[in-house]
Amino acid sequence: MTPTSRGAPEFELIERIRRRAAARDDVVLGIGDDAAIVQVPAGRQLVIAADTINRGVHFPDNTAPADIGWKALAVNLSDLAAMGAEPAWCTLSLSLPTGDAAWVDAFLDGFLDLAAQHHVALIGGDTTRGPLSVSVTVHGFVEPGRALRRSGACVGDDVWVTGTLGDAAGALTQWRGGAVVHPLLRSRLDRPAPRVATGALITAVAHAGVDVSDGLLADLQHVCVASGIGGEIDLEALPASAALIAAFDPQRRSALQATGGDDYELCFTAPATAREAIARIAVETGTPITRIGRITAGHGVRALHADGSEWIAPSAGFVHFA
Ligand code: ADP
Ligand code: MG
Protein backbone atom coordinates (compact mmCIF):
# COMPACT_ATOMS: atom_id res chain seq x y z
CA MET A 1 0.00 0.00 0.00
CA THR A 2 1.34 3.40 -1.06
CA PRO A 3 -0.66 6.56 -0.34
CA THR A 4 -1.57 8.86 -3.22
CA SER A 5 -0.43 12.36 -2.23
CA ARG A 6 -3.04 14.30 -4.22
CA GLY A 7 -6.62 13.62 -5.20
CA ALA A 8 -8.69 10.85 -3.70
CA PRO A 9 -6.95 8.63 -1.15
CA GLU A 10 -6.00 5.16 -2.29
CA PHE A 11 -8.64 3.36 -0.22
CA GLU A 12 -11.35 5.46 -1.82
CA LEU A 13 -10.15 4.60 -5.31
CA ILE A 14 -10.00 0.91 -4.41
CA GLU A 15 -13.53 1.11 -3.05
CA ARG A 16 -14.73 2.63 -6.35
CA ILE A 17 -13.10 -0.26 -8.17
CA ARG A 18 -14.46 -2.89 -5.77
CA ARG A 19 -18.04 -1.64 -6.10
CA ARG A 20 -17.96 -2.12 -9.86
CA ALA A 21 -16.05 -5.41 -10.11
CA ALA A 22 -18.34 -8.22 -11.29
CA ALA A 23 -18.58 -11.54 -9.46
CA ARG A 24 -18.01 -15.12 -10.60
CA ASP A 25 -18.99 -18.29 -8.78
CA ASP A 26 -15.39 -19.50 -8.70
CA VAL A 27 -14.14 -16.39 -6.86
CA VAL A 28 -14.04 -17.43 -3.21
CA LEU A 29 -12.67 -14.08 -2.02
CA GLY A 30 -12.32 -10.99 -4.23
CA ILE A 31 -11.11 -7.43 -3.64
CA GLY A 32 -10.76 -6.34 -0.01
CA ASP A 33 -8.43 -8.73 1.80
CA ASP A 34 -4.68 -9.15 1.57
CA ALA A 35 -5.09 -11.56 -1.34
CA ALA A 36 -7.79 -13.14 -3.46
CA ILE A 37 -8.88 -16.79 -3.34
CA VAL A 38 -10.17 -18.60 -6.41
CA GLN A 39 -11.30 -22.12 -7.20
CA VAL A 40 -9.61 -23.67 -10.23
CA PRO A 41 -12.04 -26.14 -11.86
CA ALA A 42 -11.13 -29.78 -11.37
CA GLY A 43 -9.09 -31.23 -14.19
CA ARG A 44 -8.08 -27.90 -15.73
CA GLN A 45 -4.67 -26.28 -16.01
CA LEU A 46 -4.24 -22.63 -15.01
CA VAL A 47 -2.74 -20.35 -17.70
CA ILE A 48 -1.30 -17.01 -16.51
CA ALA A 49 -0.11 -13.95 -18.45
CA ALA A 50 0.94 -10.43 -17.42
CA ASP A 51 1.49 -7.29 -19.47
CA THR A 52 2.09 -3.64 -18.61
CA ILE A 53 1.19 -0.64 -20.73
CA ASN A 54 2.89 2.74 -20.20
CA ARG A 55 1.91 6.16 -21.47
CA GLY A 56 3.95 7.22 -24.49
CA VAL A 57 5.32 3.70 -25.00
CA HIS A 58 2.21 1.56 -25.47
CA PHE A 59 -0.42 4.22 -26.10
CA PRO A 60 -0.31 7.83 -27.35
CA ASP A 61 -0.55 10.64 -24.78
CA ASN A 62 -4.00 11.63 -26.02
CA THR A 63 -5.56 8.18 -25.48
CA ALA A 64 -8.91 8.38 -23.66
CA PRO A 65 -8.92 6.79 -20.16
CA ALA A 66 -11.64 4.30 -21.21
CA ASP A 67 -9.48 3.21 -24.14
CA ILE A 68 -6.45 2.77 -21.85
CA GLY A 69 -8.62 0.57 -19.64
CA TRP A 70 -9.82 -1.50 -22.57
CA LYS A 71 -6.35 -1.91 -24.03
CA ALA A 72 -4.70 -2.85 -20.73
CA LEU A 73 -6.99 -5.86 -20.46
CA ALA A 74 -7.14 -6.59 -24.21
CA VAL A 75 -3.39 -7.10 -24.59
CA ASN A 76 -3.50 -9.60 -21.74
CA LEU A 77 -6.54 -11.47 -23.05
CA SER A 78 -4.74 -11.66 -26.37
CA ASP A 79 -1.95 -13.64 -24.67
CA LEU A 80 -4.51 -16.06 -23.22
CA ALA A 81 -6.17 -16.32 -26.66
CA ALA A 82 -2.81 -17.23 -28.18
CA MET A 83 -2.59 -20.14 -25.73
CA GLY A 84 -6.15 -21.21 -26.48
CA ALA A 85 -7.16 -20.54 -22.88
CA GLU A 86 -10.57 -19.53 -21.53
CA PRO A 87 -10.18 -16.32 -19.46
CA ALA A 88 -11.49 -16.28 -15.89
CA TRP A 89 -9.85 -13.73 -13.57
CA CYS A 90 -7.57 -10.73 -13.59
CA THR A 91 -5.68 -8.39 -11.29
CA LEU A 92 -5.00 -4.72 -11.96
CA SER A 93 -2.00 -2.69 -10.75
CA LEU A 94 -2.48 1.01 -11.33
CA SER A 95 0.25 3.61 -11.04
CA LEU A 96 -1.42 7.02 -11.20
CA PRO A 97 0.12 10.52 -11.21
CA THR A 98 -2.80 11.80 -9.10
CA GLY A 99 -5.69 10.12 -7.32
CA ASP A 100 -8.11 11.35 -10.01
CA ALA A 101 -11.39 9.55 -9.24
CA ALA A 102 -13.05 10.68 -12.49
CA TRP A 103 -10.12 9.29 -14.47
CA VAL A 104 -10.38 5.96 -12.63
CA ASP A 105 -14.13 5.81 -13.32
CA ALA A 106 -13.60 6.42 -17.04
CA PHE A 107 -10.72 3.92 -17.11
CA LEU A 108 -13.00 1.32 -15.52
CA ASP A 109 -15.68 1.94 -18.17
CA GLY A 110 -13.38 0.50 -20.83
CA PHE A 111 -11.68 -2.10 -18.64
CA LEU A 112 -14.88 -3.55 -17.19
CA ASP A 113 -16.72 -3.41 -20.52
CA LEU A 114 -14.17 -5.77 -22.04
CA ALA A 115 -14.01 -7.84 -18.84
CA ALA A 116 -17.80 -8.35 -18.97
CA GLN A 117 -17.64 -9.41 -22.63
CA HIS A 118 -15.28 -12.23 -21.67
CA HIS A 119 -16.77 -13.03 -18.22
CA VAL A 120 -13.53 -12.04 -16.51
CA ALA A 121 -13.71 -11.12 -12.83
CA LEU A 122 -11.37 -8.45 -11.40
CA ILE A 123 -10.19 -10.04 -8.15
CA GLY A 124 -7.46 -7.74 -6.85
CA GLY A 125 -4.58 -5.46 -7.62
CA ASP A 126 -2.55 -2.56 -6.36
CA THR A 127 -2.98 1.21 -6.48
CA THR A 128 0.01 3.52 -6.15
CA ARG A 129 1.17 7.00 -7.12
CA GLY A 130 3.68 7.36 -9.95
CA PRO A 131 3.92 7.85 -13.72
CA LEU A 132 0.81 6.54 -15.49
CA SER A 133 1.28 2.81 -15.92
CA VAL A 134 -1.20 -0.06 -15.96
CA SER A 135 -0.17 -3.60 -15.21
CA VAL A 136 -2.62 -6.47 -15.58
CA THR A 137 -2.35 -10.18 -14.88
CA VAL A 138 -4.92 -12.57 -16.35
CA HIS A 139 -5.70 -16.15 -15.46
CA GLY A 140 -7.49 -18.69 -17.63
CA PHE A 141 -8.07 -22.41 -18.06
CA VAL A 142 -7.15 -25.08 -20.57
CA GLU A 143 -7.72 -28.80 -20.74
CA PRO A 144 -4.46 -30.44 -19.63
CA GLY A 145 -1.97 -30.50 -22.49
CA ARG A 146 -4.25 -28.55 -24.85
CA ALA A 147 -2.59 -25.12 -24.61
CA LEU A 148 -1.21 -23.82 -27.90
CA ARG A 149 2.51 -23.12 -27.64
CA ARG A 150 5.08 -21.38 -29.81
CA SER A 151 6.89 -24.66 -30.25
CA GLY A 152 5.35 -27.44 -32.34
CA ALA A 153 5.25 -25.95 -35.84
CA CYS A 154 6.12 -28.56 -38.51
CA VAL A 155 7.74 -28.26 -41.94
CA GLY A 156 4.89 -28.09 -44.48
CA ASP A 157 2.43 -26.40 -42.10
CA ASP A 158 0.35 -23.54 -43.43
CA VAL A 159 0.75 -20.20 -41.63
CA TRP A 160 -2.50 -18.40 -40.82
CA VAL A 161 -3.46 -15.05 -39.32
CA THR A 162 -6.75 -13.72 -37.95
CA GLY A 163 -8.33 -10.37 -38.81
CA THR A 164 -6.31 -7.69 -40.59
CA LEU A 165 -2.74 -6.50 -40.05
CA GLY A 166 -1.15 -3.06 -39.83
CA ASP A 167 -4.17 -1.00 -38.78
CA ALA A 168 -2.84 0.04 -35.38
CA ALA A 169 0.61 0.80 -36.78
CA GLY A 170 -1.12 2.81 -39.53
CA ALA A 171 -2.92 4.88 -36.91
CA LEU A 172 0.34 5.47 -35.02
CA THR A 173 2.10 6.50 -38.23
CA GLN A 174 -0.64 9.02 -39.03
CA TRP A 175 -0.67 10.35 -35.45
CA ARG A 176 3.11 10.73 -35.24
CA GLY A 177 3.14 12.45 -38.64
CA GLY A 178 0.57 14.99 -37.46
CA ALA A 179 -1.94 13.76 -40.05
CA VAL A 180 -5.66 13.25 -39.49
CA VAL A 181 -5.95 9.74 -38.02
CA HIS A 182 -8.48 7.50 -39.75
CA PRO A 183 -11.12 6.65 -37.09
CA LEU A 184 -11.19 2.93 -37.97
CA LEU A 185 -7.42 2.69 -37.72
CA ARG A 186 -7.44 4.62 -34.45
CA SER A 187 -10.08 2.31 -32.97
CA ARG A 188 -7.90 -0.69 -33.90
CA LEU A 189 -5.02 0.96 -31.99
CA ASP A 190 -7.12 1.90 -28.96
CA ARG A 191 -9.55 -1.03 -28.76
CA PRO A 192 -7.96 -4.23 -30.07
CA ALA A 193 -10.33 -7.22 -30.05
CA PRO A 194 -8.60 -10.17 -28.38
CA ARG A 195 -9.31 -13.30 -30.44
CA VAL A 196 -10.37 -15.41 -27.49
CA ALA A 197 -13.05 -17.52 -29.20
CA THR A 198 -10.88 -18.20 -32.23
CA GLY A 199 -7.91 -19.14 -30.05
CA ALA A 200 -9.96 -21.63 -28.07
CA LEU A 201 -11.17 -23.39 -31.23
CA ILE A 202 -7.92 -23.48 -33.19
CA THR A 203 -6.14 -25.45 -30.45
CA ALA A 204 -7.96 -28.49 -31.88
CA VAL A 205 -6.11 -28.20 -35.22
CA ALA A 206 -3.11 -25.88 -34.82
CA HIS A 207 0.45 -27.00 -34.15
CA ALA A 208 1.82 -23.69 -32.81
CA GLY A 209 0.64 -20.13 -32.30
CA VAL A 210 1.46 -16.66 -31.04
CA ASP A 211 -0.37 -13.36 -30.79
CA VAL A 212 0.90 -10.58 -33.03
CA SER A 213 1.90 -7.74 -30.73
CA ASP A 214 5.37 -6.72 -31.92
CA GLY A 215 4.77 -7.20 -35.67
CA LEU A 216 3.98 -10.28 -37.75
CA LEU A 217 7.52 -11.11 -38.86
CA ALA A 218 8.98 -10.62 -35.37
CA ASP A 219 6.28 -12.73 -33.72
CA LEU A 220 6.35 -15.49 -36.33
CA GLN A 221 10.10 -15.51 -35.82
CA HIS A 222 9.42 -16.45 -32.16
CA VAL A 223 7.41 -19.45 -33.36
CA CYS A 224 10.14 -20.46 -35.78
CA VAL A 225 12.90 -20.23 -33.17
CA ALA A 226 10.82 -22.14 -30.58
CA SER A 227 9.95 -24.80 -33.17
CA GLY A 228 13.42 -25.00 -34.73
CA ILE A 229 12.17 -24.40 -38.27
CA GLY A 230 11.81 -21.54 -40.80
CA GLY A 231 8.90 -19.69 -42.34
CA GLU A 232 7.83 -17.94 -45.54
CA ILE A 233 5.19 -15.24 -45.76
CA ASP A 234 3.50 -14.13 -49.00
CA LEU A 235 3.44 -10.36 -48.72
CA GLU A 236 0.50 -9.94 -51.10
CA ALA A 237 -1.57 -12.45 -49.10
CA LEU A 238 -1.45 -10.43 -45.86
CA PRO A 239 -4.99 -9.29 -44.96
CA ALA A 240 -5.56 -5.52 -45.04
CA SER A 241 -8.53 -3.43 -44.00
CA ALA A 242 -10.18 -1.12 -46.52
CA ALA A 243 -9.13 1.78 -44.30
CA LEU A 244 -5.45 0.80 -44.47
CA ILE A 245 -5.62 0.30 -48.24
CA ALA A 246 -7.19 3.74 -48.66
CA ALA A 247 -4.64 5.46 -46.40
CA PHE A 248 -1.28 4.03 -47.51
CA ASP A 249 0.41 3.16 -50.80
CA PRO A 250 1.20 -0.56 -51.30
CA GLN A 251 4.85 -0.31 -50.18
CA ARG A 252 4.11 1.47 -46.94
CA ARG A 253 1.10 -0.71 -46.33
CA SER A 254 3.16 -3.89 -46.68
CA ALA A 255 5.68 -2.60 -44.17
CA LEU A 256 2.91 -1.79 -41.69
CA GLN A 257 1.30 -5.22 -42.15
CA ALA A 258 4.50 -7.24 -41.93
CA THR A 259 6.35 -5.31 -39.22
CA GLY A 260 3.94 -2.88 -37.52
CA GLY A 261 3.05 -3.69 -33.93
CA ASP A 262 -0.10 -3.68 -31.80
CA ASP A 263 -2.27 -5.88 -34.06
CA TYR A 264 -3.28 -8.39 -31.36
CA GLU A 265 -4.27 -10.88 -34.01
CA LEU A 266 -3.39 -14.58 -33.76
CA CYS A 267 -0.79 -16.15 -36.03
CA PHE A 268 -0.71 -19.94 -36.02
CA THR A 269 0.50 -22.91 -38.03
CA ALA A 270 -1.55 -25.96 -38.96
CA PRO A 271 -1.27 -28.90 -41.35
CA ALA A 272 -2.92 -28.57 -44.78
CA THR A 273 -5.49 -31.18 -43.69
CA ALA A 274 -6.92 -28.55 -41.30
CA ARG A 275 -7.90 -26.01 -43.98
CA GLU A 276 -11.60 -26.86 -44.00
CA ALA A 277 -11.81 -26.93 -40.22
CA ILE A 278 -10.13 -23.50 -40.06
CA ALA A 279 -12.59 -22.10 -42.60
CA ARG A 280 -15.42 -23.37 -40.40
CA ILE A 281 -13.88 -21.77 -37.28
CA ALA A 282 -13.64 -18.45 -39.15
CA VAL A 283 -17.36 -18.61 -39.98
CA GLU A 284 -18.32 -19.77 -36.49
CA THR A 285 -16.42 -16.98 -34.73
CA GLY A 286 -17.13 -14.29 -37.33
CA THR A 287 -13.39 -13.60 -37.54
CA PRO A 288 -11.63 -13.85 -40.90
CA ILE A 289 -8.65 -16.23 -40.93
CA THR A 290 -6.24 -15.89 -43.85
CA ARG A 291 -3.57 -18.32 -45.06
CA ILE A 292 -0.43 -16.20 -45.46
CA GLY A 293 2.51 -18.58 -45.87
CA ARG A 294 4.17 -21.84 -44.91
CA ILE A 295 6.64 -23.42 -42.54
CA THR A 296 9.91 -24.50 -44.14
CA ALA A 297 13.06 -26.37 -43.23
CA GLY A 298 15.95 -24.24 -42.02
CA HIS A 299 15.55 -21.14 -39.91
CA GLY A 300 14.44 -17.50 -40.15
CA VAL A 301 11.31 -15.92 -41.58
CA ARG A 302 11.29 -14.54 -45.13
CA ALA A 303 8.61 -12.39 -46.70
CA LEU A 304 8.18 -12.96 -50.44
CA HIS A 305 6.71 -10.90 -53.28
CA ALA A 306 4.29 -12.60 -55.67
CA ASP A 307 7.17 -13.30 -58.10
CA GLY A 308 9.06 -15.16 -55.36
CA SER A 309 11.68 -12.47 -54.78
CA GLU A 310 12.41 -11.64 -51.15
CA TRP A 311 11.04 -8.48 -49.58
CA ILE A 312 13.49 -6.69 -47.32
CA ALA A 313 11.82 -5.31 -44.22
CA PRO A 314 12.66 -1.69 -43.33
CA SER A 315 12.65 -2.77 -39.66
CA ALA A 316 12.27 -6.09 -37.87
CA GLY A 317 9.39 -5.07 -35.61
CA PHE A 318 8.91 -2.96 -32.56
CA VAL A 319 11.63 -3.27 -29.94
CA HIS A 320 11.12 -1.49 -26.65
CA PHE A 321 13.74 1.09 -25.72
CA ALA A 322 15.61 0.49 -28.99
P1 ADP B 1 -2.32 -4.52 0.87
O1 ADP B 1 -1.72 -3.28 1.46
O2 ADP B 1 -2.59 -5.60 1.86
O3 ADP B 1 -1.59 -4.98 -0.35
P2 ADP B 1 -4.15 -2.84 -0.54
O4 ADP B 1 -4.64 -1.76 0.32
O5 ADP B 1 -3.09 -2.58 -1.53
O6 ADP B 1 -3.77 -4.08 0.38
O7 ADP B 1 -5.39 -3.46 -1.30
C1 ADP B 1 -6.58 -3.77 -0.65
C2 ADP B 1 -7.43 -4.64 -1.51
O8 ADP B 1 -7.77 -3.95 -2.70
C3 ADP B 1 -6.73 -5.92 -1.96
O9 ADP B 1 -7.72 -6.95 -2.05
C4 ADP B 1 -6.23 -5.57 -3.33
O10 ADP B 1 -6.11 -6.74 -4.14
C5 ADP B 1 -7.32 -4.65 -3.83
N1 ADP B 1 -6.84 -3.66 -4.81
C6 ADP B 1 -5.96 -2.66 -4.64
N2 ADP B 1 -5.81 -1.94 -5.75
C7 ADP B 1 -6.61 -2.51 -6.69
C8 ADP B 1 -6.88 -2.25 -8.06
N3 ADP B 1 -6.28 -1.25 -8.73
N4 ADP B 1 -7.75 -3.07 -8.69
C9 ADP B 1 -8.35 -4.08 -8.05
N5 ADP B 1 -8.15 -4.37 -6.76
C10 ADP B 1 -7.28 -3.60 -6.07
MG1 MG C 1 -1.83 -6.72 3.09
PDB file of N, CA, C and O and ligand atoms in Angstrom, residues 1-2 10 14 17-18 30-36 91-94 122-127, ligand 1:
ATOM      1  N   MET A   1       0.839  -1.198   0.000  1.00  0.00           N
ATOM      2  CA  MET A   1       0.000   0.000   0.000  1.00  0.00           C
ATOM      3  C   MET A   1       0.871   1.245   0.000  1.00  0.00           C
ATOM      4  O   MET A   1       1.758   1.403   0.817  1.00  0.00           O
ATOM      5  N   THR A   2       0.616   2.134  -0.966  1.00  0.00           N
ATOM      6  CA  THR A   2       1.340   3.398  -1.062  1.00  0.00           C
ATOM      7  C   THR A   2       0.309   4.511  -1.162  1.00  0.00           C
ATOM      8  O   THR A   2      -0.562   4.465  -2.020  1.00  0.00           O
ATOM      9  N   GLU A  10      -6.054   6.466  -1.639  1.00  0.00           N
ATOM     10  CA  GLU A  10      -5.997   5.165  -2.292  1.00  0.00           C
ATOM     11  C   GLU A  10      -7.203   4.293  -1.925  1.00  0.00           C
ATOM     12  O   GLU A  10      -7.807   3.666  -2.799  1.00  0.00           O
ATOM     13  N   ILE A  14      -9.808   2.373  -4.431  1.00  0.00           N
ATOM     14  CA  ILE A  14      -9.998   0.911  -4.412  1.00  0.00           C
ATOM     15  C   ILE A  14     -11.470   0.580  -4.182  1.00  0.00           C
ATOM     16  O   ILE A  14     -12.024  -0.334  -4.802  1.00  0.00           O
ATOM     17  N   ILE A  17     -13.366   0.887  -7.297  1.00  0.00           N
ATOM     18  CA  ILE A  17     -13.096  -0.257  -8.171  1.00  0.00           C
ATOM     19  C   ILE A  17     -13.869  -1.475  -7.659  1.00  0.00           C
ATOM     20  O   ILE A  17     -14.522  -2.187  -8.423  1.00  0.00           O
ATOM     21  N   ARG A  18     -13.810  -1.699  -6.356  1.00  0.00           N
ATOM     22  CA  ARG A  18     -14.458  -2.886  -5.767  1.00  0.00           C
ATOM     23  C   ARG A  18     -15.948  -2.894  -6.033  1.00  0.00           C
ATOM     24  O   ARG A  18     -16.524  -3.932  -6.362  1.00  0.00           O
ATOM     25  N   GLY A  30     -12.773 -11.985  -3.252  1.00  0.00           N
ATOM     26  CA  GLY A  30     -12.324 -10.991  -4.233  1.00  0.00           C
ATOM     27  C   GLY A  30     -11.598  -9.832  -3.576  1.00  0.00           C
ATOM     28  O   GLY A  30     -10.886  -9.997  -2.579  1.00  0.00           O
ATOM     29  N   ILE A  31     -11.806  -8.626  -4.119  1.00  0.00           N
ATOM     30  CA  ILE A  31     -11.113  -7.427  -3.644  1.00  0.00           C
ATOM     31  C   ILE A  31     -11.472  -7.137  -2.183  1.00  0.00           C
ATOM     32  O   ILE A  31     -12.643  -7.221  -1.808  1.00  0.00           O
ATOM     33  N   GLY A  32     -10.479  -6.792  -1.361  1.00  0.00           N
ATOM     34  CA  GLY A  32     -10.755  -6.338  -0.007  1.00  0.00           C
ATOM     35  C   GLY A  32      -9.910  -6.980   1.067  1.00  0.00           C
ATOM     36  O   GLY A  32      -9.792  -6.445   2.167  1.00  0.00           O
ATOM     37  N   ASP A  33      -9.315  -8.111   0.794  1.00  0.00           N
ATOM     38  CA  ASP A  33      -8.434  -8.731   1.798  1.00  0.00           C
ATOM     39  C   ASP A  33      -6.995  -8.572   1.330  1.00  0.00           C
ATOM     40  O   ASP A  33      -6.710  -7.838   0.391  1.00  0.00           O
ATOM     41  N   ASP A  34      -6.075  -9.258   1.977  1.00  0.00           N
ATOM     42  CA  ASP A  34      -4.676  -9.152   1.565  1.00  0.00           C
ATOM     43  C   ASP A  34      -4.408  -9.869   0.249  1.00  0.00           C
ATOM     44  O   ASP A  34      -3.431  -9.570  -0.440  1.00  0.00           O
ATOM     45  N   ALA A  35      -5.253 -10.818  -0.085  1.00  0.00           N
ATOM     46  CA  ALA A  35      -5.090 -11.559  -1.340  1.00  0.00           C
ATOM     47  C   ALA A  35      -6.436 -12.161  -1.718  1.00  0.00           C
ATOM     48  O   ALA A  35      -7.337 -12.271  -0.887  1.00  0.00           O
ATOM     49  N   ALA A  36      -6.563 -12.514  -2.970  1.00  0.00           N
ATOM     50  CA  ALA A  36      -7.795 -13.141  -3.460  1.00  0.00           C
ATOM     51  C   ALA A  36      -7.682 -14.662  -3.362  1.00  0.00           C
ATOM     52  O   ALA A  36      -6.579 -15.219  -3.320  1.00  0.00           O
ATOM     53  N   THR A  91      -6.049  -9.392 -12.276  1.00  0.00           N
ATOM     54  CA  THR A  91      -5.681  -8.386 -11.285  1.00  0.00           C
ATOM     55  C   THR A  91      -5.199  -7.145 -12.026  1.00  0.00           C
ATOM     56  O   THR A  91      -4.775  -7.223 -13.183  1.00  0.00           O
ATOM     57  N   LEU A  92      -5.267  -6.015 -11.341  1.00  0.00           N
ATOM     58  CA  LEU A  92      -5.001  -4.715 -11.959  1.00  0.00           C
ATOM     59  C   LEU A  92      -4.109  -3.884 -11.061  1.00  0.00           C
ATOM     60  O   LEU A  92      -4.515  -3.519  -9.954  1.00  0.00           O
ATOM     61  N   SER A  93      -2.891  -3.583 -11.505  1.00  0.00           N
ATOM     62  CA  SER A  93      -2.004  -2.688 -10.754  1.00  0.00           C
ATOM     63  C   SER A  93      -1.934  -1.361 -11.472  1.00  0.00           C
ATOM     64  O   SER A  93      -1.493  -1.281 -12.614  1.00  0.00           O
ATOM     65  N   LEU A  94      -2.395  -0.330 -10.759  1.00  0.00           N
ATOM     66  CA  LEU A  94      -2.480   1.011 -11.333  1.00  0.00           C
ATOM     67  C   LEU A  94      -1.434   1.909 -10.699  1.00  0.00           C
ATOM     68  O   LEU A  94      -1.394   2.038  -9.471  1.00  0.00           O
ATOM     69  N   LEU A 122     -12.511  -9.171 -11.979  1.00  0.00           N
ATOM     70  CA  LEU A 122     -11.374  -8.449 -11.396  1.00  0.00           C
ATOM     71  C   LEU A 122     -11.310  -8.813  -9.918  1.00  0.00           C
ATOM     72  O   LEU A 122     -12.239  -8.529  -9.159  1.00  0.00           O
ATOM     73  N   ILE A 123     -10.230  -9.458  -9.504  1.00  0.00           N
ATOM     74  CA  ILE A 123     -10.190 -10.040  -8.152  1.00  0.00           C
ATOM     75  C   ILE A 123      -9.176  -9.383  -7.225  1.00  0.00           C
ATOM     76  O   ILE A 123      -9.084  -9.757  -6.057  1.00  0.00           O
ATOM     77  N   GLY A 124      -8.426  -8.397  -7.724  1.00  0.00           N
ATOM     78  CA  GLY A 124      -7.461  -7.739  -6.849  1.00  0.00           C
ATOM     79  C   GLY A 124      -6.525  -6.867  -7.636  1.00  0.00           C
ATOM     80  O   GLY A 124      -6.710  -6.670  -8.845  1.00  0.00           O
ATOM     81  N   GLY A 125      -5.532  -6.322  -6.943  1.00  0.00           N
ATOM     82  CA  GLY A 125      -4.581  -5.464  -7.620  1.00  0.00           C
ATOM     83  C   GLY A 125      -3.816  -4.606  -6.655  1.00  0.00           C
ATOM     84  O   GLY A 125      -3.683  -4.941  -5.468  1.00  0.00           O
ATOM     85  N   ASP A 126      -3.343  -3.470  -7.166  1.00  0.00           N
ATOM     86  CA  ASP A 126      -2.552  -2.556  -6.361  1.00  0.00           C
ATOM     87  C   ASP A 126      -2.773  -1.159  -6.919  1.00  0.00           C
ATOM     88  O   ASP A 126      -2.994  -0.996  -8.126  1.00  0.00           O
ATOM     89  N   THR A 127      -2.760  -0.167  -6.046  1.00  0.00           N
ATOM     90  CA  THR A 127      -2.981   1.209  -6.476  1.00  0.00           C
ATOM     91  C   THR A 127      -1.912   2.078  -5.842  1.00  0.00           C
ATOM     92  O   THR A 127      -1.823   2.138  -4.609  1.00  0.00           O
TER      93      THR A 127
HETATM   94  P1  ADP B   1      -2.318  -4.517   0.867  1.00  0.00           P
HETATM   95  O1  ADP B   1      -1.719  -3.284   1.462  1.00  0.00           O
HETATM   96  O2  ADP B   1      -2.594  -5.601   1.863  1.00  0.00           O
HETATM   97  O3  ADP B   1      -1.589  -4.984  -0.350  1.00  0.00           O
HETATM   98  P2  ADP B   1      -4.152  -2.841  -0.539  1.00  0.00           P
HETATM   99  O4  ADP B   1      -4.640  -1.756   0.321  1.00  0.00           O
HETATM  100  O5  ADP B   1      -3.089  -2.581  -1.534  1.00  0.00           O
HETATM  101  O6  ADP B   1      -3.772  -4.081   0.378  1.00  0.00           O
HETATM  102  O7  ADP B   1      -5.390  -3.464  -1.303  1.00  0.00           O
HETATM  103  C1  ADP B   1      -6.582  -3.772  -0.654  1.00  0.00           C
HETATM  104  C2  ADP B   1      -7.431  -4.643  -1.511  1.00  0.00           C
HETATM  105  O8  ADP B   1      -7.769  -3.954  -2.700  1.00  0.00           O
HETATM  106  C3  ADP B   1      -6.732  -5.919  -1.962  1.00  0.00           C
HETATM  107  O9  ADP B   1      -7.716  -6.947  -2.048  1.00  0.00           O
HETATM  108  C4  ADP B   1      -6.226  -5.571  -3.334  1.00  0.00           C
HETATM  109  O10 ADP B   1      -6.109  -6.736  -4.139  1.00  0.00           O
HETATM  110  C5  ADP B   1      -7.322  -4.654  -3.825  1.00  0.00           C
HETATM  111  N1  ADP B   1      -6.842  -3.664  -4.810  1.00  0.00           N
HETATM  112  C6  ADP B   1      -5.959  -2.661  -4.641  1.00  0.00           C
HETATM  113  N2  ADP B   1      -5.806  -1.937  -5.753  1.00  0.00           N
HETATM  114  C7  ADP B   1      -6.612  -2.505  -6.692  1.00  0.00           C
HETATM  115  C8  ADP B   1      -6.878  -2.252  -8.061  1.00  0.00           C
HETATM  116  N3  ADP B   1      -6.277  -1.251  -8.732  1.00  0.00           N
HETATM  117  N4  ADP B   1      -7.752  -3.069  -8.689  1.00  0.00           N
HETATM  118  C9  ADP B   1      -8.351  -4.079  -8.051  1.00  0.00           C
HETATM  119  N5  ADP B   1      -8.148  -4.373  -6.764  1.00  0.00           N
HETATM  120  C10 ADP B   1      -7.285  -3.599  -6.069  1.00  0.00           C
END
